[in-house]
CSV table of C-alpha atoms in Angstrom, one decimal:
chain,number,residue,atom,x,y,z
A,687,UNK,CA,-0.5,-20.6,-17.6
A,688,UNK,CA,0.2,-20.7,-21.1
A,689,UNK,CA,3.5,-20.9,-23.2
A,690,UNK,CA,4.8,-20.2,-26.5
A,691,UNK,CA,7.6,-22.0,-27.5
A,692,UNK,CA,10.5,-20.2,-29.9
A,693,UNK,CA,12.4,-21.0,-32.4
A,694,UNK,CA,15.6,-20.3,-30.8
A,695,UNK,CA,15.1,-22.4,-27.9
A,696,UNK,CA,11.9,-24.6,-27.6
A,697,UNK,CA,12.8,-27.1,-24.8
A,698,UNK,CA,13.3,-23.8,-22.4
A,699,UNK,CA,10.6,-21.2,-23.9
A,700,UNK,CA,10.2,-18.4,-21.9
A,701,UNK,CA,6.6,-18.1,-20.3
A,702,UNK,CA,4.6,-15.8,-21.7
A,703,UNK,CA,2.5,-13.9,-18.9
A,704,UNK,CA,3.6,-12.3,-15.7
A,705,UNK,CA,3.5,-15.8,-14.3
A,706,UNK,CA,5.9,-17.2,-11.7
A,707,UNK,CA,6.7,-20.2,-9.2
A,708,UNK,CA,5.8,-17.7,-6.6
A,709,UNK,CA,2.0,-16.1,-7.9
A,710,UNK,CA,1.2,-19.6,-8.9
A,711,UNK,CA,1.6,-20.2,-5.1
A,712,UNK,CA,-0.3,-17.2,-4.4
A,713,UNK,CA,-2.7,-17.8,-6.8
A,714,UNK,CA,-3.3,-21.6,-5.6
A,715,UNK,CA,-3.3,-20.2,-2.2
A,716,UNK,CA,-5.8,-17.5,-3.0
A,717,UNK,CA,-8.0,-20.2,-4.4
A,718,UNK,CA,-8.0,-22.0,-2.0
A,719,UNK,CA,-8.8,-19.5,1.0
A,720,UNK,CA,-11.7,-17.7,-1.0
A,721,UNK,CA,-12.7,-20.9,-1.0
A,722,UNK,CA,-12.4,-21.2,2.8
A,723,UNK,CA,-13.8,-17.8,3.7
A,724,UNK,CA,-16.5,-18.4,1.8
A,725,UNK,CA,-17.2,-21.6,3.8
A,726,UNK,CA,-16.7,-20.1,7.0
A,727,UNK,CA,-18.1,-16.7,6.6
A,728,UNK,CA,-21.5,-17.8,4.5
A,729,UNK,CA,-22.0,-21.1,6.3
A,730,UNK,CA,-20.0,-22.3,9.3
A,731,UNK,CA,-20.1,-18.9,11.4
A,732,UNK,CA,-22.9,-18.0,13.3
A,733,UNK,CA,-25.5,-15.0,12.9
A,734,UNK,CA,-25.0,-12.1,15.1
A,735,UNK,CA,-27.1,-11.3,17.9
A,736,UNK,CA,-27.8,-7.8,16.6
A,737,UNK,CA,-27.2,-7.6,13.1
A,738,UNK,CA,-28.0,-11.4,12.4
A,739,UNK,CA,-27.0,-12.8,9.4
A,740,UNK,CA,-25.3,-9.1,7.6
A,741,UNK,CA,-22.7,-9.9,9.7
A,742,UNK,CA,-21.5,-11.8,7.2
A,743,UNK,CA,-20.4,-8.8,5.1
A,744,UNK,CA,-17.9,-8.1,7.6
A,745,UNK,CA,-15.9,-10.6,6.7
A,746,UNK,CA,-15.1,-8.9,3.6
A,747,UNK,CA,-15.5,-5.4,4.3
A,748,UNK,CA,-13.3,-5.1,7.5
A,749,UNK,CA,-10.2,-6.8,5.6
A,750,UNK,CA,-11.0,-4.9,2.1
A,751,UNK,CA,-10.3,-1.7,4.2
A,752,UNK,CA,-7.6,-2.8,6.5
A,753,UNK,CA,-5.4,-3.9,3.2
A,754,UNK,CA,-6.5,-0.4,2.0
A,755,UNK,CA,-4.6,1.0,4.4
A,756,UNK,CA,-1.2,-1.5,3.2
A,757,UNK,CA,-1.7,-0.2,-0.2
A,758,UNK,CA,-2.0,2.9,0.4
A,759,UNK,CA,1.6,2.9,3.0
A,760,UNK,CA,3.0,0.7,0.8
A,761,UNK,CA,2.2,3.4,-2.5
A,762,UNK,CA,3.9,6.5,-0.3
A,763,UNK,CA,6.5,4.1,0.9
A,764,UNK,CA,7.7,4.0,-2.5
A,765,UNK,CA,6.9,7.2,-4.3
A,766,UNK,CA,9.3,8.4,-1.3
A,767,UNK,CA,11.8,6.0,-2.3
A,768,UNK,CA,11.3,6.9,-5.8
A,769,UNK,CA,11.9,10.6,-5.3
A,770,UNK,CA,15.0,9.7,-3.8
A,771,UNK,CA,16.7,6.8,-6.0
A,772,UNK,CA,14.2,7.5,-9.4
A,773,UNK,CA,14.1,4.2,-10.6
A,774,UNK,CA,11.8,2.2,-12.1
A,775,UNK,CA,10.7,-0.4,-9.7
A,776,UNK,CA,9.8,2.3,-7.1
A,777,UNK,CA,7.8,4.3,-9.5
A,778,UNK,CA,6.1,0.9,-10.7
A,779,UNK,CA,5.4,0.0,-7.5
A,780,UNK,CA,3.7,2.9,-5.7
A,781,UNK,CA,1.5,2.9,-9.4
A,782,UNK,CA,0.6,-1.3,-8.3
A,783,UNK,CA,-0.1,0.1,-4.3
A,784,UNK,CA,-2.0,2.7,-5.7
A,785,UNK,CA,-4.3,0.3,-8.2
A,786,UNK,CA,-4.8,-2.1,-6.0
A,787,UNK,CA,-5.4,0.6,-3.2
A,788,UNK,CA,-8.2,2.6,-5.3
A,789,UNK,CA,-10.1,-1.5,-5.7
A,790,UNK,CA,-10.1,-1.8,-2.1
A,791,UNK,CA,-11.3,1.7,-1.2
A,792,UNK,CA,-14.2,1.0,-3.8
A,793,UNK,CA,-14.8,-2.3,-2.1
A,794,UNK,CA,-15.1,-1.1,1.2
A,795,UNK,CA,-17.4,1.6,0.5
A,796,UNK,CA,-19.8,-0.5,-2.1
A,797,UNK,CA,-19.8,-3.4,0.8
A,798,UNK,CA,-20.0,-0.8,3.8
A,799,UNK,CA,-23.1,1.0,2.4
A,800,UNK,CA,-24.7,-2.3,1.3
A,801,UNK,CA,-23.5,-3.5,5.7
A,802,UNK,CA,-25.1,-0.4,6.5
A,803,UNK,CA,-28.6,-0.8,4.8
A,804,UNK,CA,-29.8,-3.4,6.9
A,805,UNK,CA,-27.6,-2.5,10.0
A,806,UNK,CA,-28.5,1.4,10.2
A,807,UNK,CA,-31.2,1.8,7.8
A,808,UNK,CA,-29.8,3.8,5.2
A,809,UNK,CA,-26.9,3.3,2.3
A,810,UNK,CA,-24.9,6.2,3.1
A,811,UNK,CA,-24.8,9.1,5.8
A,812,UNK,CA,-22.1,11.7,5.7
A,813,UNK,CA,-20.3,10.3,8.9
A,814,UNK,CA,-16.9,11.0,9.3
A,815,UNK,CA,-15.4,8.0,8.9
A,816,UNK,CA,-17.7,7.4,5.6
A,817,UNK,CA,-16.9,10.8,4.3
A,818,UNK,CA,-13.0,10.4,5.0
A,819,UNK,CA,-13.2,7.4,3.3
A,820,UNK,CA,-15.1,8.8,-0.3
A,821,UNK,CA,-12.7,11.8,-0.1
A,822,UNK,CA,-9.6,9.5,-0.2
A,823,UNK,CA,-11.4,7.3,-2.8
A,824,UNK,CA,-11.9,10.6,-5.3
A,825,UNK,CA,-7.7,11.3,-4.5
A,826,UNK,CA,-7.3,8.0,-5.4
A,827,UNK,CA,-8.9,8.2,-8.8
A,828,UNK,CA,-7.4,11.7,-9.2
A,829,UNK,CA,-4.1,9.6,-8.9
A,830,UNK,CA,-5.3,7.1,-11.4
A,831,UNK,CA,-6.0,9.7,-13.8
A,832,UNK,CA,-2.6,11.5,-13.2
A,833,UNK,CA,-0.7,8.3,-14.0
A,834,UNK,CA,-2.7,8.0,-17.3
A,835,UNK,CA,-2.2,11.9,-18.5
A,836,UNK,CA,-0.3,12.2,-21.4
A,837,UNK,CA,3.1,14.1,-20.0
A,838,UNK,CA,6.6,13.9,-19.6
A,839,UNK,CA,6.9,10.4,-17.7
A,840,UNK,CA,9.7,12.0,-15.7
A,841,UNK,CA,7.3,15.0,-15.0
A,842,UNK,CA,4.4,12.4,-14.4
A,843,UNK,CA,6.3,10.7,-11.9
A,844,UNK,CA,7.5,13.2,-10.2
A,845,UNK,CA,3.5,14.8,-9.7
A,846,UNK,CA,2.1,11.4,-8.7
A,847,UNK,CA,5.1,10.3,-6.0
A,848,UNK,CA,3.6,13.7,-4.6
A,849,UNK,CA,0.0,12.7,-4.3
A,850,UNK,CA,1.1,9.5,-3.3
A,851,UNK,CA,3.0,10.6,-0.5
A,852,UNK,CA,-0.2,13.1,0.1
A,853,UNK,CA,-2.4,9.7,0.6
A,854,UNK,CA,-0.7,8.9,4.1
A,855,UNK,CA,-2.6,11.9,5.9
A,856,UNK,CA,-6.1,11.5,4.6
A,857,UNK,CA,-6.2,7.5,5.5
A,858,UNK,CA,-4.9,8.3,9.0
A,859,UNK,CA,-8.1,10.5,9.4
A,860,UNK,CA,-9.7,7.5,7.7
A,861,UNK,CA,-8.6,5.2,10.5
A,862,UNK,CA,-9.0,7.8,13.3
A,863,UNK,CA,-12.5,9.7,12.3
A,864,UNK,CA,-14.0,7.3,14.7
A,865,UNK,CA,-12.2,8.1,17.7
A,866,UNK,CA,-11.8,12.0,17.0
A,867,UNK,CA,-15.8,12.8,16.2
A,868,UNK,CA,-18.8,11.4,17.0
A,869,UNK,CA,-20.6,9.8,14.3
A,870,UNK,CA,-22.7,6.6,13.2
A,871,UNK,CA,-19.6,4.5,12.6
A,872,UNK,CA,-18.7,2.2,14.9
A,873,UNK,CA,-14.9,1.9,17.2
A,874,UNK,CA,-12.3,-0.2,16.2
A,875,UNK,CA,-13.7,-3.7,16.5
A,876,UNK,CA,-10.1,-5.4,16.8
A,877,UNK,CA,-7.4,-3.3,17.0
A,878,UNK,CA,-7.5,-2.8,20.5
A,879,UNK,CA,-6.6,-5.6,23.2
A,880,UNK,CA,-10.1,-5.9,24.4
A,881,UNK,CA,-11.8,-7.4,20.9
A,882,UNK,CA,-15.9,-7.3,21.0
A,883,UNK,CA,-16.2,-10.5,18.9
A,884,UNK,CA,-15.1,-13.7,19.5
A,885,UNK,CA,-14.9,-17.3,18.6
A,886,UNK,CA,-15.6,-18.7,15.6
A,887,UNK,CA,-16.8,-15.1,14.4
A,888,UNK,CA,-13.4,-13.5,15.6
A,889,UNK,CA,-11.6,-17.0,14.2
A,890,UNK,CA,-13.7,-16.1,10.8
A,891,UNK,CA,-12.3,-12.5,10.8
A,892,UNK,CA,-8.9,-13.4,11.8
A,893,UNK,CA,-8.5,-15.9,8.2
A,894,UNK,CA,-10.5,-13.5,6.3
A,895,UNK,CA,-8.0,-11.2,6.9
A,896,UNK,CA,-4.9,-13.5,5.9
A,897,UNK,CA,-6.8,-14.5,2.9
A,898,UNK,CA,-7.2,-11.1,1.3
A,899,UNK,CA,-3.7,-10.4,2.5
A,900,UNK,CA,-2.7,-13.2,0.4
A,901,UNK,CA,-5.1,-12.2,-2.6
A,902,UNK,CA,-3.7,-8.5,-2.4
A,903,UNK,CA,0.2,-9.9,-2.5
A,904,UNK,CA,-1.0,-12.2,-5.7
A,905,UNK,CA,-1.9,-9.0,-7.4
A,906,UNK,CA,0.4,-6.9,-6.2
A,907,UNK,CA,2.9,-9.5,-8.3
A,908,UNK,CA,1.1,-9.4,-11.3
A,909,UNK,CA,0.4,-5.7,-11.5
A,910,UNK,CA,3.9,-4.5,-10.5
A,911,UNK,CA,5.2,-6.6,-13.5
A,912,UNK,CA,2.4,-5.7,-16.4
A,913,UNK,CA,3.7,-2.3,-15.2
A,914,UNK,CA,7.1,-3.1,-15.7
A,915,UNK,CA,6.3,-4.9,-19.2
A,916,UNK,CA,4.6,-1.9,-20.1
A,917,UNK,CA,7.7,0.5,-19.5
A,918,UNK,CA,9.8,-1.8,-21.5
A,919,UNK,CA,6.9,-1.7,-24.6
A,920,UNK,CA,7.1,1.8,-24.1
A,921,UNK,CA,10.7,1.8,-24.7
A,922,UNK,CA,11.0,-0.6,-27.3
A,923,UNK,CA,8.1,1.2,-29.3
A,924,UNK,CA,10.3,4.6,-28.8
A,925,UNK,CA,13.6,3.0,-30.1
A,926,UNK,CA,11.8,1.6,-33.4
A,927,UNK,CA,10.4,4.8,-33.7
A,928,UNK,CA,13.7,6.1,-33.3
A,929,UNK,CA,15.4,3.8,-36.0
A,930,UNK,CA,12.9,4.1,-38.2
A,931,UNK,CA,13.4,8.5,-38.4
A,932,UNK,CA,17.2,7.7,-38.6
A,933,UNK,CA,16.4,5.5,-41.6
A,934,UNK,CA,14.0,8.4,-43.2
A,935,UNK,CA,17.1,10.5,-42.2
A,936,UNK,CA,19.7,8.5,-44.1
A,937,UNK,CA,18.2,6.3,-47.3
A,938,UNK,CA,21.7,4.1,-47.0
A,939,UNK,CA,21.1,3.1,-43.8
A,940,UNK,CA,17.6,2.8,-44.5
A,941,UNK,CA,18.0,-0.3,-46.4
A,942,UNK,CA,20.1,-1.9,-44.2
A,943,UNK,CA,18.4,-1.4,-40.7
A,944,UNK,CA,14.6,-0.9,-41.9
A,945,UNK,CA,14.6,-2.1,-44.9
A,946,UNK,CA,13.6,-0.2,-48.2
A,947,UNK,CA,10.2,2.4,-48.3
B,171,UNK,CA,-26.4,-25.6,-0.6
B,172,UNK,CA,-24.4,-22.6,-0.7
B,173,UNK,CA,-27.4,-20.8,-2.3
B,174,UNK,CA,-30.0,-22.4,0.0
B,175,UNK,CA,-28.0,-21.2,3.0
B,176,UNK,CA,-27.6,-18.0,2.1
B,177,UNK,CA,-31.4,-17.6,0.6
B,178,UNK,CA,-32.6,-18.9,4.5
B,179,UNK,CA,-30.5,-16.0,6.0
B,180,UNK,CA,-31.7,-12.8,7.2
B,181,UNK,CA,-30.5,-9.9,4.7
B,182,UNK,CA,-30.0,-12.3,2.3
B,183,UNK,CA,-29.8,-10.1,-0.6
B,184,UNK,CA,-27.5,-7.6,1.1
B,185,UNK,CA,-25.0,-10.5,2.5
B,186,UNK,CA,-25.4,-11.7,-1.5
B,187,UNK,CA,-24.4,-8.2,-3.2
B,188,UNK,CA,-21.4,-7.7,-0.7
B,189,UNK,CA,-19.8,-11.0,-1.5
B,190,UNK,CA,-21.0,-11.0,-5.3
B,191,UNK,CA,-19.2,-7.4,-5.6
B,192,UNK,CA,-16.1,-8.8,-3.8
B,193,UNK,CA,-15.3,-11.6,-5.5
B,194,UNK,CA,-16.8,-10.1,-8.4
B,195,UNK,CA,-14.1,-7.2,-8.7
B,196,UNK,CA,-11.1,-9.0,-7.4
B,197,UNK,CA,-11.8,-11.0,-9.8
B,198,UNK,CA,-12.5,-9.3,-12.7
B,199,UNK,CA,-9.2,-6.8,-11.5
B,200,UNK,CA,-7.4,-10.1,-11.4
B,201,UNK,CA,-8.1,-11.6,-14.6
B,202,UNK,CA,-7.9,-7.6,-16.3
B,203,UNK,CA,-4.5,-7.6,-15.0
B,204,UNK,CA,-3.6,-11.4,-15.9
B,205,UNK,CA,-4.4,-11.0,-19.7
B,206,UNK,CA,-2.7,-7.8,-20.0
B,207,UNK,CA,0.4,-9.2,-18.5
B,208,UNK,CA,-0.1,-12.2,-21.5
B,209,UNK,CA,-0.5,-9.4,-24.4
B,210,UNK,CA,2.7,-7.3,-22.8
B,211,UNK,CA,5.0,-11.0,-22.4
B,212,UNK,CA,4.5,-11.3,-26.6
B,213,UNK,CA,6.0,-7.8,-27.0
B,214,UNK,CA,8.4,-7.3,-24.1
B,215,UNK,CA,12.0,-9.3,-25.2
B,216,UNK,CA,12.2,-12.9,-22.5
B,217,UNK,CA,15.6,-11.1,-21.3
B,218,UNK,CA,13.8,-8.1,-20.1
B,219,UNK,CA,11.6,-10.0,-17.9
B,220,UNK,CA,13.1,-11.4,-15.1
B,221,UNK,CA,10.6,-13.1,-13.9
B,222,UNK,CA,11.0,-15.9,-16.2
């Protein structure tokens, strides 16, 4: 990561990115496991018996879509929390859940329809659990859009903690489509105590898994605090603003705080 | 060898575009994020960011 020194105090300069001790730990981490899961799921793991080698896109769809489901808790988690304490972190954090949530719901369904091409023949087929899925994708970008609307941020806030909390519904029929209609989707593969994979596949899966859970923590980090940098620009660029119409206001005080015009 | 291997599988193109796409927008999201954090640090006061 890069530094700029300052003229105040150049042996200590502050760094200047969203860098710490703990996201370069994730970020080495990260590295390191795509690294791994690549490895495992491209070359060590063995083909499938039925799908042979598209298998291999598992590896990234099924963890893409279970960290979906994190992010997407973890965004009404805290646009709960933020209707009750209205604070900054929890607003800045259910916008982060929701960012990173709105990747991996893209993710899953680009790598699910490109699973299900050589697996069931077509792209897309409006199954339930694919059709779930898209409709929590297009609230996710209707949340995206809401956070960039030009309005009252209080106001703003206040709408998307609502959609936010309005996410936890639709992924539960995300997750339990399969098991409430019948459709070309497959059941749970591991979430229930009798897994249909297993060895070096399931072992595959299994650090897949704690790889993108790692990757999605490293991001989580840096997006929670560009969105904390960006409230404070905000606020600094409001209280020059500010200064500068109290100078316009009063020519004395002009001089002294924003110098003459 | 990575290339080979994958090239010899079966569905090689569709194992290709899944992991292409994943490591292509993580990435991209990643390094998106990364440099906007770098342009915000110059503006934001060191004291406001706690981080550091």
């Amino acid at each position: 990561m890069t530094t700029t020194p300052t003229e105040a105090s150049p042996a200590a300069a502050p760094a200047t990115s969203t860098a710490s001790p703990l996201t370069r730990v994730l970020g080495a981490l990260s590295a390191v496991g795509v690294v791994l899961v690549g490895w495992l799921g491209l070359v060590a793991s063995p083909p499938d018996v039925v799908q042979q080698d598209s298998v291999r896109l598992i590896y990234v769809h099924v963890p893409a879509v279970t960290w979906m489901y994190v992010a997407v808790f973890l965004c009404a988690f805290a646009s709960f929390m933020w209707l009750r304490k209205r604070t900054d972190g929890w607003d800045v954090l259910a916008a982060s859940a929701a960012e990173i949530a709105t990747i991996l719901t893209g993710l899953g369904l680009v790598t699910g329809a490109v699973w299900g091409r050589p697996t069931w023949g077509v792209y897309w087929v409006w199954d339930a659990r694919l059709t779930s899925t898209a409709i929590l994708f297009v609230l996710l970008l209707g949340y995206q859009a809401l956070r960039r609307y030009p309005a009252e941020p209080q106001a703003r806030s206040r709408m998307a903690a609502v959609l936010g909390l309005l996410l936890v519904p639709n992924a539960a029929i995300v997750h339990y489509s399969v098991d409430w209609w019948r459709g070309l989707h497959q059941d749970a593969t591991v979430s229930k105590i009798d897994v249909s994979i297993e060895g070096l596949m399931l072992f595959t899966l299994a650090v897949s898994f704690i790889v993108m859970g790692v990757v999605c923590a490293w991001l989580l980090v840096h997006r929670f605090r560009v969105g904390w940098l960006e409230r404070r620009a905000e606020r600094h660029h409001l209280d020059a603003a500010l200064a500068d119409r109290r100078a316009d206001a009063d020519p004395s005080a002009g001089v002294a705080v924003g110098g003459p015009r | 060898m990575l290339t080979s291997t994958v090239l010899a599988m079966t569905h090689a193109g569709y194992v290709a575009a899944g992991w292409i796409a994943t490591v292509g927008l993580l990435g991209g999201y990643a390094a998106a994020t990364i440099r906007k954090g770098r342009r915000l640090s110059q503006v934001v006061p060191p004291e406001e960011r706690r981080w550091t």
